[in-house]
Amino acid sequence: MELAGRVVVLTGAARGIGAAMARRFASEGAAAVVVSDLDVAGAQLVADEVVAAGGRAMAVAANAGSKDDLKALVRAARKAYGRLDIFCSNAGIAFGTGVHASGEQWERSWSVNVMQHVYAAQLALPAMARAGSGYLLITASAAGLLAAPGDAPYSVSKHAAVGLAEWLALTYRPRGVHVSALCPFGVRTDLLTPALAAGHPAALAIAAAAPLLEPEDVAACVVEGIRAEEFLILPHESVRERYARKARGVDQWIDEMTGVGSTGGH
Protein backbone atom coordinates (compact mmCIF):
# COMPACT_ATOMS: atom_id res chain seq x y z
CA MET A 1 0.00 0.00 0.00
CA GLU A 2 1.26 3.45 -0.88
CA LEU A 3 1.01 6.14 1.79
CA ALA A 4 0.17 8.96 -0.61
CA GLY A 5 -3.39 10.13 -0.08
CA ARG A 6 -3.99 7.96 3.00
CA VAL A 7 -5.41 9.04 6.34
CA VAL A 8 -3.21 7.63 9.10
CA VAL A 9 -3.82 7.33 12.84
CA LEU A 10 -0.94 6.64 15.24
CA THR A 11 -0.91 5.91 18.96
CA GLY A 12 2.09 6.61 21.16
CA ALA A 13 3.23 9.23 18.66
CA ALA A 14 4.41 12.13 20.83
CA ARG A 15 8.01 10.93 20.54
CA GLY A 16 10.19 8.05 19.46
CA ILE A 17 9.12 5.67 16.71
CA GLY A 18 5.56 7.02 16.61
CA ALA A 19 6.66 10.61 16.08
CA ALA A 20 9.17 9.55 13.43
CA MET A 21 6.48 7.60 11.60
CA ALA A 22 4.09 10.55 11.72
CA ARG A 23 6.67 12.85 10.16
CA ARG A 24 7.76 10.29 7.57
CA PHE A 25 4.19 9.39 6.56
CA ALA A 26 3.45 13.07 6.01
CA SER A 27 6.57 13.44 3.87
CA GLU A 28 5.42 10.44 1.82
CA GLY A 29 2.24 12.33 0.94
CA ALA A 30 -0.28 11.07 3.48
CA ALA A 31 -3.55 12.99 3.19
CA ALA A 32 -3.59 13.53 6.96
CA VAL A 33 -1.85 12.25 10.07
CA VAL A 34 -3.66 11.92 13.41
CA VAL A 35 -1.09 12.01 16.21
CA SER A 36 -2.31 10.56 19.50
CA ASP A 37 -0.66 10.09 22.87
CA LEU A 38 -1.30 10.41 26.59
CA ASP A 39 1.08 13.36 26.31
CA VAL A 40 -1.20 15.52 24.20
CA ALA A 41 1.21 18.48 24.36
CA GLY A 42 3.93 16.32 22.83
CA ALA A 43 1.48 15.01 20.24
CA GLN A 44 0.54 18.58 19.36
CA LEU A 45 4.18 19.48 18.79
CA VAL A 46 4.51 16.61 16.32
CA ALA A 47 1.27 17.59 14.57
CA ASP A 48 2.52 21.18 14.37
CA GLU A 49 5.75 19.96 12.74
CA VAL A 50 3.76 18.10 10.12
CA VAL A 51 1.62 21.15 9.38
CA ALA A 52 4.66 23.44 9.24
CA ALA A 53 6.17 21.12 6.63
CA GLY A 54 3.03 21.46 4.50
CA GLY A 55 1.04 18.44 5.64
CA ARG A 56 -2.30 18.01 7.40
CA ALA A 57 -2.35 16.78 10.97
CA MET A 58 -4.19 16.93 14.25
CA ALA A 59 -3.38 15.85 17.79
CA VAL A 60 -5.71 13.80 19.97
CA ALA A 61 -5.23 12.84 23.61
CA ALA A 62 -5.61 9.08 24.02
CA ASN A 63 -4.70 6.36 26.47
CA ALA A 64 -3.83 3.49 24.13
CA GLY A 65 -4.94 0.93 26.70
CA SER A 66 -8.47 2.38 26.88
CA LYS A 67 -11.04 1.16 24.38
CA ASP A 68 -13.15 4.26 25.01
CA ASP A 69 -10.19 6.51 24.21
CA LEU A 70 -9.40 4.60 21.03
CA LYS A 71 -13.03 4.70 19.99
CA ALA A 72 -12.98 8.47 20.41
CA LEU A 73 -9.71 8.62 18.45
CA VAL A 74 -11.13 6.71 15.49
CA ARG A 75 -14.27 8.82 15.60
CA ALA A 76 -12.23 12.05 15.62
CA ALA A 77 -10.16 10.93 12.62
CA ARG A 78 -13.21 10.00 10.58
CA LYS A 79 -15.02 13.20 11.53
CA ALA A 80 -12.05 15.39 10.59
CA TYR A 81 -10.93 13.61 7.43
CA GLY A 82 -13.84 11.44 6.31
CA ARG A 83 -12.11 8.06 6.58
CA LEU A 84 -9.33 6.01 8.15
CA ASP A 85 -6.94 4.07 5.91
CA ILE A 86 -4.02 3.08 8.16
CA PHE A 87 -4.05 2.54 11.92
CA CYS A 88 -0.63 2.32 13.59
CA SER A 89 -1.11 0.75 17.00
CA ASN A 90 2.26 1.85 18.29
CA ALA A 91 2.22 2.72 22.01
CA GLY A 92 4.24 0.44 24.26
CA ILE A 93 5.32 0.07 27.86
CA ALA A 94 8.15 -1.74 29.67
CA PHE A 95 9.12 -2.13 33.32
CA GLY A 96 12.29 -4.25 33.23
CA THR A 97 10.90 -6.70 35.76
CA GLY A 98 10.84 -10.50 36.00
CA VAL A 99 8.07 -13.00 36.57
CA HIS A 100 7.55 -11.58 40.06
CA ALA A 101 6.58 -8.17 38.69
CA SER A 102 3.68 -6.60 40.52
CA GLY A 103 0.13 -7.33 39.47
CA GLU A 104 -0.20 -3.73 38.34
CA GLN A 105 2.84 -4.04 36.07
CA TRP A 106 1.49 -7.23 34.48
CA GLU A 107 -1.92 -5.63 34.00
CA ARG A 108 -0.53 -2.43 32.48
CA SER A 109 1.76 -4.40 30.17
CA TRP A 110 -1.17 -6.48 28.98
CA SER A 111 -3.40 -3.43 28.59
CA VAL A 112 -0.99 -1.39 26.47
CA ASN A 113 1.08 -4.05 24.73
CA VAL A 114 -1.81 -6.40 23.87
CA MET A 115 -5.30 -5.04 24.41
CA GLN A 116 -4.47 -1.79 22.61
CA HIS A 117 -4.03 -3.84 19.45
CA VAL A 118 -7.20 -5.83 20.11
CA TYR A 119 -9.18 -2.61 20.47
CA ALA A 120 -7.57 -1.12 17.36
CA ALA A 121 -8.61 -4.17 15.36
CA GLN A 122 -12.14 -4.12 16.74
CA LEU A 123 -12.58 -0.44 15.98
CA ALA A 124 -10.74 0.00 12.68
CA LEU A 125 -10.88 -3.26 10.76
CA PRO A 126 -14.63 -3.79 10.21
CA ALA A 127 -14.99 -0.63 8.10
CA MET A 128 -11.76 -1.43 6.28
CA ALA A 129 -13.01 -4.94 5.50
CA ARG A 130 -16.28 -3.55 4.14
CA ALA A 131 -14.30 -1.21 1.90
CA GLY A 132 -11.93 -4.00 0.87
CA SER A 133 -8.88 -1.90 1.74
CA GLY A 134 -6.96 -0.81 4.82
CA TYR A 135 -3.92 -1.41 6.98
CA LEU A 136 -3.19 -2.16 10.63
CA LEU A 137 0.41 -1.82 11.79
CA ILE A 138 1.07 -3.37 15.20
CA THR A 139 4.30 -2.24 16.83
CA ALA A 140 5.49 -5.36 18.63
CA SER A 141 9.22 -6.00 19.14
CA ALA A 142 11.96 -8.44 18.33
CA ALA A 143 11.17 -9.62 21.86
CA GLY A 144 7.89 -10.92 20.44
CA LEU A 145 9.80 -13.25 18.12
CA LEU A 146 12.79 -14.00 20.32
CA ALA A 147 12.82 -12.94 23.99
CA ALA A 148 13.60 -10.07 26.34
CA PRO A 149 15.77 -11.50 29.12
CA GLY A 150 15.21 -9.46 32.25
CA ASP A 151 11.68 -8.30 31.38
CA ALA A 152 9.02 -10.99 31.65
CA PRO A 153 5.90 -8.80 31.20
CA TYR A 154 7.38 -7.16 28.10
CA SER A 155 8.50 -10.46 26.54
CA VAL A 156 5.17 -12.20 27.20
CA SER A 157 2.99 -9.33 26.03
CA LYS A 158 5.04 -8.76 22.87
CA HIS A 159 4.75 -12.45 21.99
CA ALA A 160 1.00 -12.06 22.38
CA ALA A 161 1.03 -8.99 20.12
CA VAL A 162 2.76 -10.95 17.36
CA GLY A 163 0.32 -13.83 17.79
CA LEU A 164 -2.61 -11.45 17.49
CA ALA A 165 -1.11 -9.85 14.38
CA GLU A 166 -0.76 -13.30 12.79
CA TRP A 167 -4.39 -14.15 13.53
CA LEU A 168 -5.57 -10.83 12.13
CA ALA A 169 -3.49 -11.27 8.98
CA LEU A 170 -4.94 -14.72 8.39
CA THR A 171 -8.47 -13.46 8.95
CA TYR A 172 -8.43 -10.11 7.14
CA ARG A 173 -5.96 -10.44 4.26
CA PRO A 174 -8.55 -12.34 2.17
CA ARG A 175 -10.83 -9.32 2.69
CA GLY A 176 -8.31 -6.82 1.34
CA VAL A 177 -6.98 -5.59 4.70
CA HIS A 178 -3.29 -5.98 5.47
CA VAL A 179 -1.70 -6.39 8.89
CA SER A 180 1.98 -6.00 9.74
CA ALA A 181 3.94 -6.65 12.91
CA LEU A 182 6.82 -4.21 13.42
CA CYS A 183 9.56 -6.03 15.34
CA PRO A 184 12.71 -3.97 15.90
CA PHE A 185 15.57 -4.70 18.27
CA GLY A 186 16.98 -1.69 20.12
CA VAL A 187 15.93 1.82 19.08
CA ARG A 188 17.05 5.08 20.68
CA THR A 189 13.77 6.03 22.33
CA ASP A 190 12.57 7.03 25.79
CA LEU A 191 11.59 3.40 26.32
CA LEU A 192 15.20 2.20 26.10
CA THR A 193 17.76 4.95 26.64
CA PRO A 194 16.97 5.66 30.33
CA ALA A 195 17.33 1.94 31.08
CA LEU A 196 20.63 1.86 29.22
CA ALA A 197 21.88 4.81 31.24
CA ALA A 198 20.87 3.01 34.44
CA GLY A 199 22.69 -0.15 33.34
CA HIS A 200 19.59 -2.36 33.40
CA PRO A 201 20.49 -5.91 32.31
CA ALA A 202 17.58 -6.21 29.86
CA ALA A 203 18.47 -2.93 28.15
CA LEU A 204 22.15 -3.84 27.99
CA ALA A 205 21.27 -7.22 26.44
CA ILE A 206 19.19 -5.49 23.76
CA ALA A 207 21.98 -3.04 22.99
CA ALA A 208 24.48 -5.89 22.74
CA ALA A 209 22.28 -7.93 20.38
CA ALA A 210 22.31 -5.48 17.45
CA PRO A 211 23.23 -1.88 16.65
CA LEU A 212 20.82 0.68 18.07
CA LEU A 213 18.76 2.40 15.39
CA GLU A 214 17.31 5.88 15.34
CA PRO A 215 13.51 6.20 15.22
CA GLU A 216 13.83 7.68 11.73
CA ASP A 217 15.57 4.49 10.55
CA VAL A 218 12.62 2.46 11.79
CA ALA A 219 10.13 4.81 10.14
CA ALA A 220 11.91 4.35 6.81
CA CYS A 221 11.65 0.56 7.17
CA VAL A 222 7.97 0.87 8.01
CA VAL A 223 7.30 2.83 4.84
CA GLU A 224 8.99 0.15 2.75
CA GLY A 225 7.24 -2.64 4.66
CA ILE A 226 3.80 -1.12 4.20
CA ARG A 227 4.54 -0.46 0.54
CA ALA A 228 5.46 -4.13 0.08
CA GLU A 229 2.61 -5.27 2.39
CA GLU A 230 5.02 -7.46 4.38
CA PHE A 231 3.72 -9.15 7.50
CA LEU A 232 6.98 -8.95 9.45
CA ILE A 233 8.72 -5.58 9.28
CA LEU A 234 12.23 -6.11 10.65
CA PRO A 235 14.39 -2.96 10.82
CA HIS A 236 17.23 -5.12 12.16
CA GLU A 237 17.86 -7.75 9.49
CA SER A 238 19.67 -9.92 12.06
CA VAL A 239 16.29 -10.60 13.72
CA ARG A 240 15.24 -12.66 10.70
CA GLU A 241 18.26 -14.93 10.99
CA ARG A 242 17.93 -15.25 14.78
CA TYR A 243 14.23 -16.07 14.44
CA ALA A 244 15.00 -18.74 11.82
CA ARG A 245 17.73 -20.21 14.05
CA LYS A 246 15.32 -20.35 16.97
CA ALA A 247 12.78 -22.20 14.83
CA ARG A 248 15.39 -24.72 13.70
CA GLY A 249 16.29 -25.68 17.26
CA VAL A 250 14.68 -24.08 20.28
CA ASP A 251 16.79 -25.97 22.82
CA GLN A 252 19.99 -24.90 21.12
CA TRP A 253 18.71 -21.34 20.91
CA ILE A 254 17.93 -21.32 24.66
CA ASP A 255 21.43 -22.62 25.33
CA GLU A 256 22.89 -19.80 23.25
CA MET A 257 20.77 -17.23 25.06
CA THR A 258 21.61 -18.49 28.54
CA GLY A 259 25.07 -19.95 28.11
CA VAL A 260 23.84 -23.14 29.81
CA GLY A 261 24.51 -26.47 28.14
CA SER A 262 21.55 -28.66 27.17
CA THR A 263 21.03 -31.88 29.12
CA GLY A 264 19.84 -33.52 25.91
CA GLY A 265 16.88 -35.07 27.77
CA HIS A 266 13.19 -34.70 26.93
Short mmCIF file of C-alpha atoms in Angstrom, two decimals, residues 9-257:
data_model
loop_
_atom_site.label_atom_id
_atom_site.label_comp_id
_atom_site.label_asym_id
_atom_site.label_seq_id
_atom_site.Cartn_x
_atom_site.Cartn_y
_atom_site.Cartn_z
CA VAL A 9 -3.82 7.33 12.84
CA LEU A 10 -0.94 6.64 15.24
CA THR A 11 -0.91 5.91 18.96
CA GLY A 12 2.09 6.61 21.16
CA ALA A 13 3.23 9.23 18.66
CA ALA A 14 4.41 12.13 20.83
CA ARG A 15 8.01 10.93 20.54
CA GLY A 16 10.19 8.05 19.46
CA ILE A 17 9.12 5.67 16.71
CA GLY A 18 5.56 7.02 16.61
CA ALA A 19 6.66 10.61 16.08
CA ALA A 20 9.17 9.55 13.43
CA MET A 21 6.48 7.60 11.60
CA ALA A 22 4.09 10.55 11.72
CA ARG A 23 6.67 12.85 10.16
CA ARG A 24 7.76 10.29 7.57
CA PHE A 25 4.19 9.39 6.56
CA ALA A 26 3.45 13.07 6.01
CA SER A 27 6.57 13.44 3.87
CA GLU A 28 5.42 10.44 1.82
CA GLY A 29 2.24 12.33 0.94
CA ALA A 30 -0.28 11.07 3.48
CA ALA A 31 -3.55 12.99 3.19
CA ALA A 32 -3.59 13.53 6.96
CA VAL A 33 -1.85 12.25 10.07
CA VAL A 34 -3.66 11.92 13.41
CA VAL A 35 -1.09 12.01 16.21
CA SER A 36 -2.31 10.56 19.50
CA ASP A 37 -0.66 10.09 22.87
CA LEU A 38 -1.30 10.41 26.59
CA ASP A 39 1.08 13.36 26.31
CA VAL A 40 -1.20 15.52 24.20
CA ALA A 41 1.21 18.48 24.36
CA GLY A 42 3.93 16.32 22.83
CA ALA A 43 1.48 15.01 20.24
CA GLN A 44 0.54 18.58 19.36
CA LEU A 45 4.18 19.48 18.79
CA VAL A 46 4.51 16.61 16.32
CA ALA A 47 1.27 17.59 14.57
CA ASP A 48 2.52 21.18 14.37
CA GLU A 49 5.75 19.96 12.74
CA VAL A 50 3.76 18.10 10.12
CA VAL A 51 1.62 21.15 9.38
CA ALA A 52 4.66 23.44 9.24
CA ALA A 53 6.17 21.12 6.63
CA GLY A 54 3.03 21.46 4.50
CA GLY A 55 1.04 18.44 5.64
CA ARG A 56 -2.30 18.01 7.40
CA ALA A 57 -2.35 16.78 10.97
CA MET A 58 -4.19 16.93 14.25
CA ALA A 59 -3.38 15.85 17.79
CA VAL A 60 -5.71 13.80 19.97
CA ALA A 61 -5.23 12.84 23.61
CA ALA A 62 -5.61 9.08 24.02
CA ASN A 63 -4.70 6.36 26.47
CA ALA A 64 -3.83 3.49 24.13
CA GLY A 65 -4.94 0.93 26.70
CA SER A 66 -8.47 2.38 26.88
CA LYS A 67 -11.04 1.16 24.38
CA ASP A 68 -13.15 4.26 25.01
CA ASP A 69 -10.19 6.51 24.21
CA LEU A 70 -9.40 4.60 21.03
CA LYS A 71 -13.03 4.70 19.99
CA ALA A 72 -12.98 8.47 20.41
CA LEU A 73 -9.71 8.62 18.45
CA VAL A 74 -11.13 6.71 15.49
CA ARG A 75 -14.27 8.82 15.60
CA ALA A 76 -12.23 12.05 15.62
CA ALA A 77 -10.16 10.93 12.62
CA ARG A 78 -13.21 10.00 10.58
CA LYS A 79 -15.02 13.20 11.53
CA ALA A 80 -12.05 15.39 10.59
CA TYR A 81 -10.93 13.61 7.43
CA GLY A 82 -13.84 11.44 6.31
CA ARG A 83 -12.11 8.06 6.58
CA LEU A 84 -9.33 6.01 8.15
CA ASP A 85 -6.94 4.07 5.91
CA ILE A 86 -4.02 3.08 8.16
CA PHE A 87 -4.05 2.54 11.92
CA CYS A 88 -0.63 2.32 13.59
CA SER A 89 -1.11 0.75 17.00
CA ASN A 90 2.26 1.85 18.29
CA ALA A 91 2.22 2.72 22.01
CA GLY A 92 4.24 0.44 24.26
CA ILE A 93 5.32 0.07 27.86
CA ALA A 94 8.15 -1.74 29.67
CA PHE A 95 9.12 -2.13 33.32
CA GLY A 96 12.29 -4.25 33.23
CA THR A 97 10.90 -6.70 35.76
CA GLY A 98 10.84 -10.50 36.00
CA VAL A 99 8.07 -13.00 36.57
CA HIS A 100 7.55 -11.58 40.06
CA ALA A 101 6.58 -8.17 38.69
CA SER A 102 3.68 -6.60 40.52
CA GLY A 103 0.13 -7.33 39.47
CA GLU A 104 -0.20 -3.73 38.34
CA GLN A 105 2.84 -4.04 36.07
CA TRP A 106 1.49 -7.23 34.48
CA GLU A 107 -1.92 -5.63 34.00
CA ARG A 108 -0.53 -2.43 32.48
CA SER A 109 1.76 -4.40 30.17
CA TRP A 110 -1.17 -6.48 28.98
CA SER A 111 -3.40 -3.43 28.59
CA VAL A 112 -0.99 -1.39 26.47
CA ASN A 113 1.08 -4.05 24.73
CA VAL A 114 -1.81 -6.40 23.87
CA MET A 115 -5.30 -5.04 24.41
CA GLN A 116 -4.47 -1.79 22.61
CA HIS A 117 -4.03 -3.84 19.45
CA VAL A 118 -7.20 -5.83 20.11
CA TYR A 119 -9.18 -2.61 20.47
CA ALA A 120 -7.57 -1.12 17.36
CA ALA A 121 -8.61 -4.17 15.36
CA GLN A 122 -12.14 -4.12 16.74
CA LEU A 123 -12.58 -0.44 15.98
CA ALA A 124 -10.74 0.00 12.68
CA LEU A 125 -10.88 -3.26 10.76
CA PRO A 126 -14.63 -3.79 10.21
CA ALA A 127 -14.99 -0.63 8.10
CA MET A 128 -11.76 -1.43 6.28
CA ALA A 129 -13.01 -4.94 5.50
CA ARG A 130 -16.28 -3.55 4.14
CA ALA A 131 -14.30 -1.21 1.90
CA GLY A 132 -11.93 -4.00 0.87
CA SER A 133 -8.88 -1.90 1.74
CA GLY A 134 -6.96 -0.81 4.82
CA TYR A 135 -3.92 -1.41 6.98
CA LEU A 136 -3.19 -2.16 10.63
CA LEU A 137 0.41 -1.82 11.79
CA ILE A 138 1.07 -3.37 15.20
CA THR A 139 4.30 -2.24 16.83
CA ALA A 140 5.49 -5.36 18.63
CA SER A 141 9.22 -6.00 19.14
CA ALA A 142 11.96 -8.44 18.33
CA ALA A 143 11.17 -9.62 21.86
CA GLY A 144 7.89 -10.92 20.44
CA LEU A 145 9.80 -13.25 18.12
CA LEU A 146 12.79 -14.00 20.32
CA ALA A 147 12.82 -12.94 23.99
CA ALA A 148 13.60 -10.07 26.34
CA PRO A 149 15.77 -11.50 29.12
CA GLY A 150 15.21 -9.46 32.25
CA ASP A 151 11.68 -8.30 31.38
CA ALA A 152 9.02 -10.99 31.65
CA PRO A 153 5.90 -8.80 31.20
CA TYR A 154 7.38 -7.16 28.10
CA SER A 155 8.50 -10.46 26.54
CA VAL A 156 5.17 -12.20 27.20
CA SER A 157 2.99 -9.33 26.03
CA LYS A 158 5.04 -8.76 22.87
CA HIS A 159 4.75 -12.45 21.99
CA ALA A 160 1.00 -12.06 22.38
CA ALA A 161 1.03 -8.99 20.12
CA VAL A 162 2.76 -10.95 17.36
CA GLY A 163 0.32 -13.83 17.79
CA LEU A 164 -2.61 -11.45 17.49
CA ALA A 165 -1.11 -9.85 14.38
CA GLU A 166 -0.76 -13.30 12.79
CA TRP A 167 -4.39 -14.15 13.53
CA LEU A 168 -5.57 -10.83 12.13
CA ALA A 169 -3.49 -11.27 8.98
CA LEU A 170 -4.94 -14.72 8.39
CA THR A 171 -8.47 -13.46 8.95
CA TYR A 172 -8.43 -10.11 7.14
CA ARG A 173 -5.96 -10.44 4.26
CA PRO A 174 -8.55 -12.34 2.17
CA ARG A 175 -10.83 -9.32 2.69
CA GLY A 176 -8.31 -6.82 1.34
CA VAL A 177 -6.98 -5.59 4.70
CA HIS A 178 -3.29 -5.98 5.47
CA VAL A 179 -1.70 -6.39 8.89
CA SER A 180 1.98 -6.00 9.74
CA ALA A 181 3.94 -6.65 12.91
CA LEU A 182 6.82 -4.21 13.42
CA CYS A 183 9.56 -6.03 15.34
CA PRO A 184 12.71 -3.97 15.90
CA PHE A 185 15.57 -4.70 18.27
CA GLY A 186 16.98 -1.69 20.12
CA VAL A 187 15.93 1.82 19.08
CA ARG A 188 17.05 5.08 20.68
CA THR A 189 13.77 6.03 22.33
CA ASP A 190 12.57 7.03 25.79
CA LEU A 191 11.59 3.40 26.32
CA LEU A 192 15.20 2.20 26.10
CA THR A 193 17.76 4.95 26.64
CA PRO A 194 16.97 5.66 30.33
CA ALA A 195 17.33 1.94 31.08
CA LEU A 196 20.63 1.86 29.22
CA ALA A 197 21.88 4.81 31.24
CA ALA A 198 20.87 3.01 34.44
CA GLY A 199 22.69 -0.15 33.34
CA HIS A 200 19.59 -2.36 33.40
CA PRO A 201 20.49 -5.91 32.31
CA ALA A 202 17.58 -6.21 29.86
CA ALA A 203 18.47 -2.93 28.15
CA LEU A 204 22.15 -3.84 27.99
CA ALA A 205 21.27 -7.22 26.44
CA ILE A 206 19.19 -5.49 23.76
CA ALA A 207 21.98 -3.04 22.99
CA ALA A 208 24.48 -5.89 22.74
CA ALA A 209 22.28 -7.93 20.38
CA ALA A 210 22.31 -5.48 17.45
CA PRO A 211 23.23 -1.88 16.65
CA LEU A 212 20.82 0.68 18.07
CA LEU A 213 18.76 2.40 15.39
CA GLU A 214 17.31 5.88 15.34
CA PRO A 215 13.51 6.20 15.22
CA GLU A 216 13.83 7.68 11.73
CA ASP A 217 15.57 4.49 10.55
CA VAL A 218 12.62 2.46 11.79
CA ALA A 219 10.13 4.81 10.14
CA ALA A 220 11.91 4.35 6.81
CA CYS A 221 11.65 0.56 7.17
CA VAL A 222 7.97 0.87 8.01
CA VAL A 223 7.30 2.83 4.84
CA GLU A 224 8.99 0.15 2.75
CA GLY A 225 7.24 -2.64 4.66
CA ILE A 226 3.80 -1.12 4.20
CA ARG A 227 4.54 -0.46 0.54
CA ALA A 228 5.46 -4.13 0.08
CA GLU A 229 2.61 -5.27 2.39
CA GLU A 230 5.02 -7.46 4.38
CA PHE A 231 3.72 -9.15 7.50
CA LEU A 232 6.98 -8.95 9.45
CA ILE A 233 8.72 -5.58 9.28
CA LEU A 234 12.23 -6.11 10.65
CA PRO A 235 14.39 -2.96 10.82
CA HIS A 236 17.23 -5.12 12.16
CA GLU A 237 17.86 -7.75 9.49
CA SER A 238 19.67 -9.92 12.06
CA VAL A 239 16.29 -10.60 13.72
CA ARG A 240 15.24 -12.66 10.70
CA GLU A 241 18.26 -14.93 10.99
CA ARG A 242 17.93 -15.25 14.78
CA TYR A 243 14.23 -16.07 14.44
CA ALA A 244 15.00 -18.74 11.82
CA ARG A 245 17.73 -20.21 14.05
CA LYS A 246 15.32 -20.35 16.97
CA ALA A 247 12.78 -22.20 14.83
CA ARG A 248 15.39 -24.72 13.70
CA GLY A 249 16.29 -25.68 17.26
CA VAL A 250 14.68 -24.08 20.28
CA ASP A 251 16.79 -25.97 22.82
CA GLN A 252 19.99 -24.90 21.12
CA TRP A 253 18.71 -21.34 20.91
CA ILE A 254 17.93 -21.32 24.66
CA ASP A 255 21.43 -22.62 25.33
CA GLU A 256 22.89 -19.80 23.25
CA MET A 257 20.77 -17.23 25.06
#
